[in-house]
C-alpha atoms as a PDB file:
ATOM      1  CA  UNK A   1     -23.915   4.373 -10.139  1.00  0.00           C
ATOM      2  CA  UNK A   2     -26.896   4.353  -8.144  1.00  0.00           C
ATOM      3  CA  UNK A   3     -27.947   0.682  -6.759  1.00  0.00           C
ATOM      4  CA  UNK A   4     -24.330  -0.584  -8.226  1.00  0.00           C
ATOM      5  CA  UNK A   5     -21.936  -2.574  -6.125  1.00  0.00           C
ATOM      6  CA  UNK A   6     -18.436  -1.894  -6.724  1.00  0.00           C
ATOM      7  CA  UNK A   7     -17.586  -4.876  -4.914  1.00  0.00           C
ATOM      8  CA  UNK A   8     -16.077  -2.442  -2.391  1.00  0.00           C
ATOM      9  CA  UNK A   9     -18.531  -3.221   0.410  1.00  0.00           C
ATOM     10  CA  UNK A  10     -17.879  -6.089   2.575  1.00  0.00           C
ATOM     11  CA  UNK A  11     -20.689  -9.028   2.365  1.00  0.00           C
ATOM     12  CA  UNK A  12     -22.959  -9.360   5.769  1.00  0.00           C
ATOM     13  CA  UNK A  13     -20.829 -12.152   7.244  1.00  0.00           C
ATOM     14  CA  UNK A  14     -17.491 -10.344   7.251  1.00  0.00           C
ATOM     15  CA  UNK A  15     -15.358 -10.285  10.115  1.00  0.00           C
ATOM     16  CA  UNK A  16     -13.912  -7.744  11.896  1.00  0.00           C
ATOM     17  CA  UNK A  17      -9.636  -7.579  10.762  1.00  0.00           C
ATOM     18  CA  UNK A  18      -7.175  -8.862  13.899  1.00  0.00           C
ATOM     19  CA  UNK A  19      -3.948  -7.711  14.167  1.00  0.00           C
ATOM     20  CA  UNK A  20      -1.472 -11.028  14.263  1.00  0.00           C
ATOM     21  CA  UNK A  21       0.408 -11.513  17.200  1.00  0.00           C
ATOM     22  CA  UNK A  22       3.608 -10.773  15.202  1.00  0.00           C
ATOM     23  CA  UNK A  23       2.760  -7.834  13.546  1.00  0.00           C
ATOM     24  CA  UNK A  24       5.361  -5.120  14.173  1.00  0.00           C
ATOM     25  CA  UNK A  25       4.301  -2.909  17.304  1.00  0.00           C
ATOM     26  CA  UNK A  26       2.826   0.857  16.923  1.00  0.00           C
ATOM     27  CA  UNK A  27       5.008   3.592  15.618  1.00  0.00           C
ATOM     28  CA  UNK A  28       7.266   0.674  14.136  1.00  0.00           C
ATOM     29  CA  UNK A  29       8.877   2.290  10.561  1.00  0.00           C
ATOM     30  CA  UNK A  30       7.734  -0.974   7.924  1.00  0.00           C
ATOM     31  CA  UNK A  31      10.967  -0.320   5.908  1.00  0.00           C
ATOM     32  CA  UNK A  32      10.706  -1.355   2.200  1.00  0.00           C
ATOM     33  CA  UNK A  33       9.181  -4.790   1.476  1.00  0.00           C
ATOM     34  CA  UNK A  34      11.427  -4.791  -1.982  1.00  0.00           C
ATOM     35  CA  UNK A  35      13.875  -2.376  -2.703  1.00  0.00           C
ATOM     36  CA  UNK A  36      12.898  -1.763  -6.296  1.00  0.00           C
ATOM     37  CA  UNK A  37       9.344  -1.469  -5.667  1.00  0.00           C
ATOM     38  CA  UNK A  38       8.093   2.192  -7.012  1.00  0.00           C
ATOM     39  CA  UNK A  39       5.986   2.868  -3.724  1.00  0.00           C
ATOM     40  CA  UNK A  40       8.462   2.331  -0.936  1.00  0.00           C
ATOM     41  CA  UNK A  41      11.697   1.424  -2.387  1.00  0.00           C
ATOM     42  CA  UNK A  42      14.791   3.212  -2.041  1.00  0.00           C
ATOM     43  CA  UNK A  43      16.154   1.766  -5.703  1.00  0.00           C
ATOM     44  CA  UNK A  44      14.119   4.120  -7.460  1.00  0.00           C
ATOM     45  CA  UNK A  45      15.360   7.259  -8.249  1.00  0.00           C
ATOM     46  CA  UNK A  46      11.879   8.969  -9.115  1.00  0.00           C
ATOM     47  CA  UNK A  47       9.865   6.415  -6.710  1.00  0.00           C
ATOM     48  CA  UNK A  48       7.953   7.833  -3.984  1.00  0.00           C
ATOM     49  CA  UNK A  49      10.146   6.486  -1.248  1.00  0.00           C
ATOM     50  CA  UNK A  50       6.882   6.329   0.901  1.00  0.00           C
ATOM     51  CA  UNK A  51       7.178   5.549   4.632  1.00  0.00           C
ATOM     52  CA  UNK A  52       4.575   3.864   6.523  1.00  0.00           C
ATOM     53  CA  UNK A  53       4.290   3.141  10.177  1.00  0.00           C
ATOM     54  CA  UNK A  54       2.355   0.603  12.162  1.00  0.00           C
ATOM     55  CA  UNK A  55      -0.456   2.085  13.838  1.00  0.00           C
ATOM     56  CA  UNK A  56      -2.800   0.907  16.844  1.00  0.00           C
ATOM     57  CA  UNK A  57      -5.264  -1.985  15.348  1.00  0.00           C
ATOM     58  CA  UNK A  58      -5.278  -3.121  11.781  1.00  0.00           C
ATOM     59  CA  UNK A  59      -4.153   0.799  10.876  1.00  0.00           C
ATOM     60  CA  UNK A  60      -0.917   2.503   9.426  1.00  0.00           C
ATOM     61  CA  UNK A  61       0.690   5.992   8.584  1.00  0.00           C
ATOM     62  CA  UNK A  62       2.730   6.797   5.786  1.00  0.00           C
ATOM     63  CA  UNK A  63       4.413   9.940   4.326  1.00  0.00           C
ATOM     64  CA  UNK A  64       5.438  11.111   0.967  1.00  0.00           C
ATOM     65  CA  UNK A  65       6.808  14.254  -0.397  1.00  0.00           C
ATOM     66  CA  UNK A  66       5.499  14.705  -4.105  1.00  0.00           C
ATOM     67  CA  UNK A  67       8.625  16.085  -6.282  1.00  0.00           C
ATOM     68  CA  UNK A  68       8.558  17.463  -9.477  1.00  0.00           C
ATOM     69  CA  UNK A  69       9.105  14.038 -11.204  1.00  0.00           C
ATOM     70  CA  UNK A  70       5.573  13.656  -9.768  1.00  0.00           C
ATOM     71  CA  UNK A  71       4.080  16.419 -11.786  1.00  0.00           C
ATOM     72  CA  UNK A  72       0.936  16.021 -13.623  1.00  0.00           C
ATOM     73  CA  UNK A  73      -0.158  19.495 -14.407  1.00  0.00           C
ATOM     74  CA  UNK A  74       2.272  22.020 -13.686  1.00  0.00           C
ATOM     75  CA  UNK A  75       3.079  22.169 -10.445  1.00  0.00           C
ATOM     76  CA  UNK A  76       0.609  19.448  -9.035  1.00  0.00           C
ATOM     77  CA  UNK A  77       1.109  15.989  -8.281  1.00  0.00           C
ATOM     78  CA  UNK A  78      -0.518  13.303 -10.943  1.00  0.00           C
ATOM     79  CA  UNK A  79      -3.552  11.665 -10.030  1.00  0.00           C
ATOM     80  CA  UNK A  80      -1.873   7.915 -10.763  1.00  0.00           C
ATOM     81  CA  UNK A  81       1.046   8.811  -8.294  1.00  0.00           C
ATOM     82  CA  UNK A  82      -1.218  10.140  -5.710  1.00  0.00           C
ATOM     83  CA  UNK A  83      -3.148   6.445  -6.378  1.00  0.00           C
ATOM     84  CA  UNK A  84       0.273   5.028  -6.429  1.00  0.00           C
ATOM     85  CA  UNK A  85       0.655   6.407  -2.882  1.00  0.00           C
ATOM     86  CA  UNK A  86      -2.709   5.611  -1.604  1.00  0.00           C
ATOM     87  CA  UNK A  87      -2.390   1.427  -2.855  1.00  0.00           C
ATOM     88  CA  UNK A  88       1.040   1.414  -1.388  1.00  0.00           C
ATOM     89  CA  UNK A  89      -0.319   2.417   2.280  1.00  0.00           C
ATOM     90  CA  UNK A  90      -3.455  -0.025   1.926  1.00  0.00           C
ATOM     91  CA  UNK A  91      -0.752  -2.258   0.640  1.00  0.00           C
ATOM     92  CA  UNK A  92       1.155  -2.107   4.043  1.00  0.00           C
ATOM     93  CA  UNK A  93      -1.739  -3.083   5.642  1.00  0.00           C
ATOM     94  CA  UNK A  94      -1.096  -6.502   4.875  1.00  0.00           C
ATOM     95  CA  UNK A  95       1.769  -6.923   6.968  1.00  0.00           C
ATOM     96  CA  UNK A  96      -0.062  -6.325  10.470  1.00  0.00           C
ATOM     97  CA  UNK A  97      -2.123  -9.244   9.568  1.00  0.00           C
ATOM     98  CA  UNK A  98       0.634 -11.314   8.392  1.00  0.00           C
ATOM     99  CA  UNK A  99      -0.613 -12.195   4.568  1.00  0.00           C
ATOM    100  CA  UNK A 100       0.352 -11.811   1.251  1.00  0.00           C
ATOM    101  CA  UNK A 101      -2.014 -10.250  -1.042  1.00  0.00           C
ATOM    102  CA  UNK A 102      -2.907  -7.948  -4.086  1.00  0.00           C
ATOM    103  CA  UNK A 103      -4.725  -5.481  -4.969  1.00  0.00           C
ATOM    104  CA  UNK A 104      -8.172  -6.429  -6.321  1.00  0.00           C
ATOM    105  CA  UNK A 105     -10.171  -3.151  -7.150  1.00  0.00           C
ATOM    106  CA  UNK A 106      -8.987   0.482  -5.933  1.00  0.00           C
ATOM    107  CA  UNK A 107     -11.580   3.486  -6.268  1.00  0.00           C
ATOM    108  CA  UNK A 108      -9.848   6.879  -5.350  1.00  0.00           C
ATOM    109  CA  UNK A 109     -11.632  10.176  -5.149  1.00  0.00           C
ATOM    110  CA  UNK A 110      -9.848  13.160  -5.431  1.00  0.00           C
ATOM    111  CA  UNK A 111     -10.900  15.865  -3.643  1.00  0.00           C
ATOM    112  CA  UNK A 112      -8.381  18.813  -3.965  1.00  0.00           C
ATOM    113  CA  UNK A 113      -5.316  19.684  -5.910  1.00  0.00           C
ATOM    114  CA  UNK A 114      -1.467  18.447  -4.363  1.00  0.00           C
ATOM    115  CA  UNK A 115       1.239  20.921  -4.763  1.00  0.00           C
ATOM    116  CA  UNK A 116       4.285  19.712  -5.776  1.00  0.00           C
ATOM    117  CA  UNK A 117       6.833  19.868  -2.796  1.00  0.00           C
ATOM    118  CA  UNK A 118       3.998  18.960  -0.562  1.00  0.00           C
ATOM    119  CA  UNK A 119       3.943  16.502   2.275  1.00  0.00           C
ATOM    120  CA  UNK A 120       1.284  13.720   2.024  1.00  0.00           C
ATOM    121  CA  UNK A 121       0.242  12.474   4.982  1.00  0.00           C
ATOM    122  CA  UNK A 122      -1.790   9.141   4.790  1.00  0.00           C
ATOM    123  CA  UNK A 123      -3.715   7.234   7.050  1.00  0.00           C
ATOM    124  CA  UNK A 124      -5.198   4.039   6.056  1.00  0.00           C
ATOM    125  CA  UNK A 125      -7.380   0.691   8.019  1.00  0.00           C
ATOM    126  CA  UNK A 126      -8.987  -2.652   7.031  1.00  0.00           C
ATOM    127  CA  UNK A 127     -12.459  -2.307   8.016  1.00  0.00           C
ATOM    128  CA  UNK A 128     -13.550  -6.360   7.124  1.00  0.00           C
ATOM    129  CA  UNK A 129     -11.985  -9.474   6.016  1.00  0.00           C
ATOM    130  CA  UNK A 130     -14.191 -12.518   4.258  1.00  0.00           C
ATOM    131  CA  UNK A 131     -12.025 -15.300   3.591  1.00  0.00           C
ATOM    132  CA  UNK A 132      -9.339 -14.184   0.780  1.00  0.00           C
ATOM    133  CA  UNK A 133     -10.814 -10.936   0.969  1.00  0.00           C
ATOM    134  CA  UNK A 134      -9.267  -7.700   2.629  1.00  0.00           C
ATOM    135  CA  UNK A 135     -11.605  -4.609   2.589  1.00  0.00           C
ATOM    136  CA  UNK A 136      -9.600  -1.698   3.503  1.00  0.00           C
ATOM    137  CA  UNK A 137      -9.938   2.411   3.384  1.00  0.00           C
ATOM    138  CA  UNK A 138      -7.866   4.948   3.465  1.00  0.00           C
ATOM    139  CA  UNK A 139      -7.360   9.012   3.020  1.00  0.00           C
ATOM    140  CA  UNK A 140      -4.211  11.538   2.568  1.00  0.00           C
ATOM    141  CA  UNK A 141      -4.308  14.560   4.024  1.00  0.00           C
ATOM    142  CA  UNK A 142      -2.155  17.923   2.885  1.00  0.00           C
ATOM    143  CA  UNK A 143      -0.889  20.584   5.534  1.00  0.00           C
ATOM    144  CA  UNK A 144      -0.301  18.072   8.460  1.00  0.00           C
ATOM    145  CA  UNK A 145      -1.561  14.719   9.977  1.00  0.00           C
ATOM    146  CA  UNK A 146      -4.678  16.562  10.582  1.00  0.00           C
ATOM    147  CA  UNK A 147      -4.983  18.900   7.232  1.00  0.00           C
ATOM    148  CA  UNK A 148      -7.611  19.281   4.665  1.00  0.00           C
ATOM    149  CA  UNK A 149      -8.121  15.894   2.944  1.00  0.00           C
ATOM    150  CA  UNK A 150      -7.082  15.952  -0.916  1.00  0.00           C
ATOM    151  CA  UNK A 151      -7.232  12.276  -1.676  1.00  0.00           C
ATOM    152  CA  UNK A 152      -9.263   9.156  -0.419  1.00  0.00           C
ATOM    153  CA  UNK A 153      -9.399   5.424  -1.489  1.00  0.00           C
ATOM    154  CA  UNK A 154     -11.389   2.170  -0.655  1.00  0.00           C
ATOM    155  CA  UNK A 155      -9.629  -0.977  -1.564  1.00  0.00           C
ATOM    156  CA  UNK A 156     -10.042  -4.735  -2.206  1.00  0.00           C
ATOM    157  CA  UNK A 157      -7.155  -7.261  -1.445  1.00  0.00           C
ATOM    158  CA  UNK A 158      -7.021 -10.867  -2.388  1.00  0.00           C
ATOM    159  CA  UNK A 159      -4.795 -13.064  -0.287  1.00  0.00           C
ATOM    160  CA  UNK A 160      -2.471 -14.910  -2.847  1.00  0.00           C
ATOM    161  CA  UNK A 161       0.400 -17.293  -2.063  1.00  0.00           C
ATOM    162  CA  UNK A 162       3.790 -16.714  -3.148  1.00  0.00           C
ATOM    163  CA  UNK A 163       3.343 -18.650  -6.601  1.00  0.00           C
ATOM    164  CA  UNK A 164       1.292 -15.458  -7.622  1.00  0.00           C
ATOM    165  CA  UNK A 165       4.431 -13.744  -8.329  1.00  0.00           C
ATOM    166  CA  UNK A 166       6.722 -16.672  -9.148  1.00  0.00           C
ATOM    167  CA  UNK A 167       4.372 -17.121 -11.771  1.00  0.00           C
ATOM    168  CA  UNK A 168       3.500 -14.101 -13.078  1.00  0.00           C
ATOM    169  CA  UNK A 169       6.823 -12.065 -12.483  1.00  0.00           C
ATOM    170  CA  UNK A 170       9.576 -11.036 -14.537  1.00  0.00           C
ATOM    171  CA  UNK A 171      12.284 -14.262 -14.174  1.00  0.00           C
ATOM    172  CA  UNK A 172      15.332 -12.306 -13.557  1.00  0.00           C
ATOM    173  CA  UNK A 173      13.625  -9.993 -10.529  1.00  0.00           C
ATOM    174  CA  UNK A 174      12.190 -13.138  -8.947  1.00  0.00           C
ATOM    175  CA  UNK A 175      15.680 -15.156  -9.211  1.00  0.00           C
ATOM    176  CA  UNK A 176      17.716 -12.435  -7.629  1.00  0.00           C
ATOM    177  CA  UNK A 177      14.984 -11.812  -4.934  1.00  0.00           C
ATOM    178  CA  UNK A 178      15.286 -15.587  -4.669  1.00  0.00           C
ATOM    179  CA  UNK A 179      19.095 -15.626  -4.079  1.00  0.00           C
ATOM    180  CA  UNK A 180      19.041 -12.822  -1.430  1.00  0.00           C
ATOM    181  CA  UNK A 181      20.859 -15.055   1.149  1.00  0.00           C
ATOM    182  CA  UNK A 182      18.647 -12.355   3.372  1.00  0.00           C
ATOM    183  CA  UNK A 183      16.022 -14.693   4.719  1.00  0.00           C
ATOM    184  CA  UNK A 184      14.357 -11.685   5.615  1.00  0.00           C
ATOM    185  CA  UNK A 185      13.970  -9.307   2.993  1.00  0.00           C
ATOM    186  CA  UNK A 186      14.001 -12.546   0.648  1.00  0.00           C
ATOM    187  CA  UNK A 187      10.385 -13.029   2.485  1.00  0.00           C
ATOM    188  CA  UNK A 188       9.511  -9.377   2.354  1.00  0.00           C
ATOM    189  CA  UNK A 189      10.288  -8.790  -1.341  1.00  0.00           C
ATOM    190  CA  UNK A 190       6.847 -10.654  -1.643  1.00  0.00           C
ATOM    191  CA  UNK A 191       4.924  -9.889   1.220  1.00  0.00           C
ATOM    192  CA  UNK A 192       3.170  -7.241  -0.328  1.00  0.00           C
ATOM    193  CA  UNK A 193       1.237  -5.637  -4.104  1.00  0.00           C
ATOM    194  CA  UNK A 194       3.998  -5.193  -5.856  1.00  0.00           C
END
């Protein structure tokens, strides 16, 4: 890979991320953005029901407890969940800068084996933005905020408008989160990678 460019690193003229004005306030719980969304929502039974938390800057905090429907190996979380987990948090990014946007590219290293009944803590950051483009980082941790680190991830978001999933999306999920006379988790459901 030597000399390649993932398309990970941020061009020259990038600008440093800034936190919109109405971007929930640090230590604010996000809450689901869609209740049937694997990641965060509490509609699936064997979703990770992750939890993230505005943090100071362009930052969050999440949690997730890896179960056994998690299970890879025996006994250890699968690598895709602990991805899963990882684009989720980078994923809640998106709403302390106020945009909608997917995932573009997500390259995860794992660096040590999660237990199943283990606590993931995860901490994740935009570093740039360059137009439609969100560059953004992020690393779980094992054994406490502070623990050994067992997974890491940088990440590429595009900035999409809400036709990307009215488009693309299966009709009869995008009707009912249509109808939700909820203005506000009618909004949310699409606010971020679903």
């Amino acid at each position: 890979m030597s000399g390649r460019n993932t398309g990970l690193t941020p061009p020259a003229d990038a600008a440093a991320p800034v936190r919109h004005p109405d971007a929930p306030a640090p230590g604010e719980l996000l809450g689901a953005h869609y209740e049937h969304c694997f990641g965060c929502g509490g509609g699936q039974p064997h979703g990770l029901h992750l939890e993230a938390r505005a943090g100071d800057g362009v930052r969050v905090t999440a949690e997730f407890t890896v179960k056994p429907a998690h299970q890879g190996a025996p006994g250890l979380a699968h690598g895709g969940v602990l991805a899963t987990a990882l684009d989720e948090t980078l994923g809640s990014l998106n709403w302390l800068l106020r945009v909608i946007a997917v995932t573009g590219r997500l390259e995860t290293d794992y660096v040590r084996p999660v237990p199943v009944d283990t606590v993931l803590y995860l901490e994740a950051e935009v570093t740039a933005v360059a137009g439609r483009k969100i560059y953004c980082t992020a690393v779980g941790r094992i054994g406490g905020p502070q623990g050994p680190v067992a997974v890491r991830a940088d990440a590429l978001f595009i900035e999409v408008k809400v036709d990307h999933f009215i488009d693309n999306g299966r009709p009869e999920e995008i009707q009912a989160a249509m109808a939700d006379p909820d203005q506000v988790r009618r909004a949310r459901a699409f606010e971020v990678n679903p």
